[in-house]
Amino acid sequence: MSSSSSLTRALGISALAAVAVNAWWGLSLSPPDKVQGQLVRILYVHPAVATMCYAGFGLCALGSICWLWPRTRSPRWDRLAVAGAEVGAVFCAATLITGSIWGKAAWGVWWTWDARLTLTAILFALSLGYLALRRAVDNPHSRALMSSAVALLMALTVVLDHYATAWFATLHQHTTLFKPSPSIHGWQLVTMCWSFVALGLVFAWMVVHRYRLEALEERYESEGYLVAIEARRAEGQPVSAAARPETGRVLVGSAASAERAEALVEDK
Amino acid sequence: MWRDAALVAGKDLRVEGRAKVAVNQVAPYALVVLLLFGFAFDQDRPLLVQAAPGLFWMAVLFSGLLAVQRSFSIESADGAIDALRLSRLEPAGIFIGKVVAVAAQLVVLEALLAFGVVVLFQSRLGGAGLLVASTLVSTAGVAAAGVAYGALCVGLRARETLLPLLLSPVLAPVVLAATEAWRAALGLSRGDGWRWLGILACFAAIYLAGGAIGFGALIEET
Amino acid sequence: MNYVWAAWLSCGVLLCVYSFRTLWRERTLRRLLGKKGPQWP
Amino acid sequence: MVLTARLRSAVALAGRYPVLAGTDLDVTAGEVLVLKGPNGAGKTSILRVLAGLLPLSAGDAEVLGLDPTADARALRPLVGLLGHQNGLYDDLTAEQNVRFVARAARRSPDVVPSALERLGFGGRLRGAPAGKLSAGQRRRLAIACVLAKGPRLWLLDEPHAGLDVEHRELLDDLLREVAAGGSSVVLASHEQHATVRLADRVVTMAGGLVLDGVIVAGQPPGTPAPSCPDVPRAEVTNVA
């Protein structure tokens, strides 16, 4: 655990450094845009955040499919799915907020029924449902099965949403939202690319930690398993100890089964 | 499988025939929703006519949620879901049966709501072919997705609130596409309604197939 | 420029809050697993 | 001696709570086995494990030659379970309820009237909606549903609850008949006096364990197990 900790610490520190550089370049070093003025600085965070949101949901879909596929089934995929979904939901919220601010600044409205905006909002709602479902199920196997099935169905729904919102927007929207800027300054391009690197590092760090948190929770539950079984048996002891002298043997005999149980949990 | 589906659908419809929950509670609720939409738009008639397809499908969405919840509350009220799990019925058959029962109730409800839209909002129905086709296909989609997620939630904590949270965003493409198809059919938009029918058909196909395959696993797990 | 600050700050605050929450949960779990031994609620 | 069901070191979880804490149990063909014990001892859970509804987290199990965790789908149709709840549809009539169960079990429709008759549902009572019946009548109707299903293993959770004396005897007769026909009956009850006459064997549960559930070698099935066997536990487990 310690080696992986030092690795993730390095990842975290480099992510922080990259974000600091991004802020420095994005907020002061790079010049304002000819057309969009200072507002271009929002673009040094918003597109990268949105990409990380899609990456998170992509990881969730990947984890779910690999968990459902019998040959690759492993709790690791389920952990990856939950890590991707939760981090993706956070980035999705950030996307909606920054996008909304961009909309207010650039077009004068907080919200418009643009295809991408609508799709992102639907994605956010779907991810909240997915996470709520995960919280409602206790049994790890059922949780993994149900949530990966739901993730798969939701991924298919998102594909349909993509077409629906695109057609919907072309019906309703007649102004193009992203005007091509006539000239992109060299610094702007560099800063833009760097923001993807910085937020990518942040994203990776978050996913790794969320994954590890899930693993720790599983370990916590499986180690508590034996304690819980002993506690459960002790519930019956006051009655049985008086009536049955061999109860002690029952417990000893079943200790072996508890070990097997532990082995089984470890396997998982 | 079809025999099992017929058995389950028959049972669900027979229960509805006696309890009349859809007729006596869900249908009046849907009409009240329409009425409230009317109040909310403050008698702005042109706007209401424009918005009628969207309001209609929102009302269908709300009452569809209730129909799905009812469909699973008859199973969980007295533990009958265990009897279903222990039966020889094929899960795909149970799924199709419940979808058929929910869809049948929704179709009746939609007819009533369409009447309500005509009376309350003074919409003029037209484009019958597209209207009927899109309504039937989206009803199949709503019922299939509803029963799939209803089965998922049947044994869970806080299922009454979890189901709407899960199902509403999932039904977003149906509400969008069905509304646009209706708008095209009623001549309110220039769009090609049959293209929206394609999305509705894809949605229904995905959820009918996914539900039929996964239903066994979904009612298993609690 | 206010909009730029608002966008950067809201995004930063959101990501920081989530990161700290994750780290905090991890620390709590490690403490439960390490010192007191496993305990179920 | 043919075993209908065999549990070894069975652990089952409800969420994080081990409802069965590594228990053993034997059920032989043609016996009426009564599980007694205080509330929360794990009686209901053991019935659900035997029905293939509650998967094992650890341990081995075999019910009617099948693994109730892996082959649950194959096992379930062979088992009849009467849980705490009756599993009836309130808005269907008594007869419709039983008919649905019989058709779902792919049995001939002839079993419906005989099952209803056997549990005392004659005449107008058949056409009454299940929701309008009294608690005892609903219990009987649920038992009629199990009978109509025709299972090889009967799992009954407090089946006498709410029944009057006359119908308790009717139920006891029915269960003896079922056991005589080669099926096994496992019955959970905390009212010992009500079931002890019926039982071929009574075992006690506490703390998620059956305290004396394994059949001792050389002892013919059908005789009540001694309440306090002298045989050391280790030898007992080797027998089966």
mmCIF file with all atom_site columns, N, CA and C in Angstrom, chain B residues 18-39:
data_model
loop_
_atom_site.group_PDB
_atom_site.id
_atom_site.type_symbol
_atom_site.label_atom_id
_atom_site.label_alt_id
_atom_site.label_comp_id
_atom_site.label_asym_id
_atom_site.label_entity_id
_atom_site.label_seq_id
_atom_site.pdbx_PDB_ins_code
_atom_site.Cartn_x
_atom_site.Cartn_y
_atom_site.Cartn_z
_atom_site.occupancy
_atom_site.B_iso_or_equiv
_atom_site.pdbx_formal_charge
_atom_site.auth_seq_id
_atom_site.auth_comp_id
_atom_site.auth_asym_id
_atom_site.auth_atom_id
_atom_site.pdbx_PDB_model_num
ATOM 1  N N  . ARG B 1 18 ? -60.382 -5.697 -11.404 1.00 0.00 ? 18 ARG B N  1
ATOM 2  C CA . ARG B 1 18 ? -61.127 -5.656 -10.162 1.00 0.00 ? 18 ARG B CA 1
ATOM 3  C C  . ARG B 1 18 ? -60.784 -4.418 -9.328  1.00 0.00 ? 18 ARG B C  1
ATOM 4  N N  . ALA B 1 19 ? -59.473 -4.102 -9.259  1.00 0.00 ? 19 ALA B N  1
ATOM 5  C CA . ALA B 1 19 ? -59.061 -3.003 -8.383  1.00 0.00 ? 19 ALA B CA 1
ATOM 6  C C  . ALA B 1 19 ? -59.333 -1.647 -9.024  1.00 0.00 ? 19 ALA B C  1
ATOM 7  N N  . LYS B 1 20 ? -59.276 -1.580 -10.349 1.00 0.00 ? 20 LYS B N  1
ATOM 8  C CA . LYS B 1 20 ? -59.563 -0.347 -11.113 1.00 0.00 ? 20 LYS B CA 1
ATOM 9  C C  . LYS B 1 20 ? -58.740 0.839  -10.621 1.00 0.00 ? 20 LYS B C  1
ATOM 10 N N  . VAL B 1 21 ? -57.467 0.586  -10.289 1.00 0.00 ? 21 VAL B N  1
ATOM 11 C CA . VAL B 1 21 ? -56.613 1.679  -9.842  1.00 0.00 ? 21 VAL B CA 1
ATOM 12 C C  . VAL B 1 21 ? -56.283 2.603  -11.002 1.00 0.00 ? 21 VAL B C  1
ATOM 13 N N  . ALA B 1 22 ? -55.983 2.023  -12.169 1.00 0.00 ? 22 ALA B N  1
ATOM 14 C CA . ALA B 1 22 ? -55.623 2.853  -13.321 1.00 0.00 ? 22 ALA B CA 1
ATOM 15 C C  . ALA B 1 22 ? -56.801 3.716  -13.735 1.00 0.00 ? 22 ALA B C  1
ATOM 16 N N  . VAL B 1 23 ? -57.997 3.119  -13.697 1.00 0.00 ? 23 VAL B N  1
ATOM 17 C CA . VAL B 1 23 ? -59.172 3.854  -14.157 1.00 0.00 ? 23 VAL B CA 1
ATOM 18 C C  . VAL B 1 23 ? -59.594 4.918  -13.139 1.00 0.00 ? 23 VAL B C  1
ATOM 19 N N  . ASN B 1 24 ? -59.608 4.521  -11.856 1.00 0.00 ? 24 ASN B N  1
ATOM 20 C CA . ASN B 1 24 ? -60.169 5.415  -10.845 1.00 0.00 ? 24 ASN B CA 1
ATOM 21 C C  . ASN B 1 24 ? -59.164 6.392  -10.264 1.00 0.00 ? 24 ASN B C  1
ATOM 22 N N  . GLN B 1 25 ? -57.868 6.104  -10.394 1.00 0.00 ? 25 GLN B N  1
ATOM 23 C CA . GLN B 1 25 ? -56.893 6.985  -9.761  1.00 0.00 ? 25 GLN B CA 1
ATOM 24 C C  . GLN B 1 25 ? -55.895 7.577  -10.758 1.00 0.00 ? 25 GLN B C  1
ATOM 25 N N  . VAL B 1 26 ? -55.273 6.706  -11.564 1.00 0.00 ? 26 VAL B N  1
ATOM 26 C CA . VAL B 1 26 ? -54.217 7.224  -12.442 1.00 0.00 ? 26 VAL B CA 1
ATOM 27 C C  . VAL B 1 26 ? -54.803 8.122  -13.527 1.00 0.00 ? 26 VAL B C  1
ATOM 28 N N  . ALA B 1 27 ? -55.906 7.687  -14.137 1.00 0.00 ? 27 ALA B N  1
ATOM 29 C CA . ALA B 1 27 ? -56.487 8.482  -15.230 1.00 0.00 ? 27 ALA B CA 1
ATOM 30 C C  . ALA B 1 27 ? -56.959 9.852  -14.742 1.00 0.00 ? 27 ALA B C  1
ATOM 31 N N  . PRO B 1 28 ? -57.717 9.939  -13.636 1.00 0.00 ? 28 PRO B N  1
ATOM 32 C CA . PRO B 1 28 ? -58.085 11.281 -13.141 1.00 0.00 ? 28 PRO B CA 1
ATOM 33 C C  . PRO B 1 28 ? -56.858 12.120 -12.812 1.00 0.00 ? 28 PRO B C  1
ATOM 34 N N  . TYR B 1 29 ? -55.835 11.478 -12.266 1.00 0.00 ? 29 TYR B N  1
ATOM 35 C CA . TYR B 1 29 ? -54.609 12.219 -11.950 1.00 0.00 ? 29 TYR B CA 1
ATOM 36 C C  . TYR B 1 29 ? -54.017 12.829 -13.218 1.00 0.00 ? 29 TYR B C  1
ATOM 37 N N  . ALA B 1 30 ? -53.953 12.013 -14.278 1.00 0.00 ? 30 ALA B N  1
ATOM 38 C CA . ALA B 1 30 ? -53.369 12.511 -15.528 1.00 0.00 ? 30 ALA B CA 1
ATOM 39 C C  . ALA B 1 30 ? -54.170 13.696 -16.059 1.00 0.00 ? 30 ALA B C  1
ATOM 40 N N  . LEU B 1 31 ? -55.513 13.602 -15.961 1.00 0.00 ? 31 LEU B N  1
ATOM 41 C CA . LEU B 1 31 ? -56.335 14.715 -16.444 1.00 0.00 ? 31 LEU B CA 1
ATOM 42 C C  . LEU B 1 31 ? -56.117 15.970 -15.596 1.00 0.00 ? 31 LEU B C  1
ATOM 43 N N  . VAL B 1 32 ? -55.946 15.764 -14.281 1.00 0.00 ? 32 VAL B N  1
ATOM 44 C CA . VAL B 1 32 ? -55.694 16.908 -13.404 1.00 0.00 ? 32 VAL B CA 1
ATOM 45 C C  . VAL B 1 32 ? -54.360 17.560 -13.775 1.00 0.00 ? 32 VAL B C  1
ATOM 46 N N  . VAL B 1 33 ? -53.370 16.732 -14.109 1.00 0.00 ? 33 VAL B N  1
ATOM 47 C CA . VAL B 1 33 ? -52.077 17.282 -14.532 1.00 0.00 ? 33 VAL B CA 1
ATOM 48 C C  . VAL B 1 33 ? -52.256 18.160 -15.755 1.00 0.00 ? 33 VAL B C  1
ATOM 49 N N  . LEU B 1 34 ? -53.033 17.661 -16.732 1.00 0.00 ? 34 LEU B N  1
ATOM 50 C CA . LEU B 1 34 ? -53.301 18.460 -17.936 1.00 0.00 ? 34 LEU B CA 1
ATOM 51 C C  . LEU B 1 34 ? -53.965 19.786 -17.585 1.00 0.00 ? 34 LEU B C  1
ATOM 52 N N  . LEU B 1 35 ? -54.941 19.701 -16.680 1.00 0.00 ? 35 LEU B N  1
ATOM 53 C CA . LEU B 1 35 ? -55.691 20.881 -16.262 1.00 0.00 ? 35 LEU B CA 1
ATOM 54 C C  . LEU B 1 35 ? -54.755 21.897 -15.621 1.00 0.00 ? 35 LEU B C  1
ATOM 55 N N  . LEU B 1 36 ? -53.831 21.379 -14.783 1.00 0.00 ? 36 LEU B N  1
ATOM 56 C CA . LEU B 1 36 ? -52.895 22.281 -14.099 1.00 0.00 ? 36 LEU B CA 1
ATOM 57 C C  . LEU B 1 36 ? -51.940 22.924 -15.095 1.00 0.00 ? 36 LEU B C  1
ATOM 58 N N  . PHE B 1 37 ? -51.518 22.160 -16.099 1.00 0.00 ? 37 PHE B N  1
ATOM 59 C CA . PHE B 1 37 ? -50.693 22.753 -17.153 1.00 0.00 ? 37 PHE B CA 1
ATOM 60 C C  . PHE B 1 37 ? -51.451 23.922 -17.772 1.00 0.00 ? 37 PHE B C  1
ATOM 61 N N  . GLY B 1 38 ? -52.730 23.705 -18.007 1.00 0.00 ? 38 GLY B N  1
ATOM 62 C CA . GLY B 1 38 ? -53.555 24.755 -18.592 1.00 0.00 ? 38 GLY B CA 1
ATOM 63 C C  . GLY B 1 38 ? -53.558 26.005 -17.713 1.00 0.00 ? 38 GLY B C  1
ATOM 64 N N  . PHE B 1 39 ? -53.740 25.810 -16.387 1.00 0.00 ? 39 PHE B N  1
ATOM 65 C CA . PHE B 1 39 ? -53.716 26.953 -15.466 1.00 0.00 ? 39 PHE B CA 1
ATOM 66 C C  . PHE B 1 39 ? -52.357 27.638 -15.519 1.00 0.00 ? 39 PHE B C  1
#
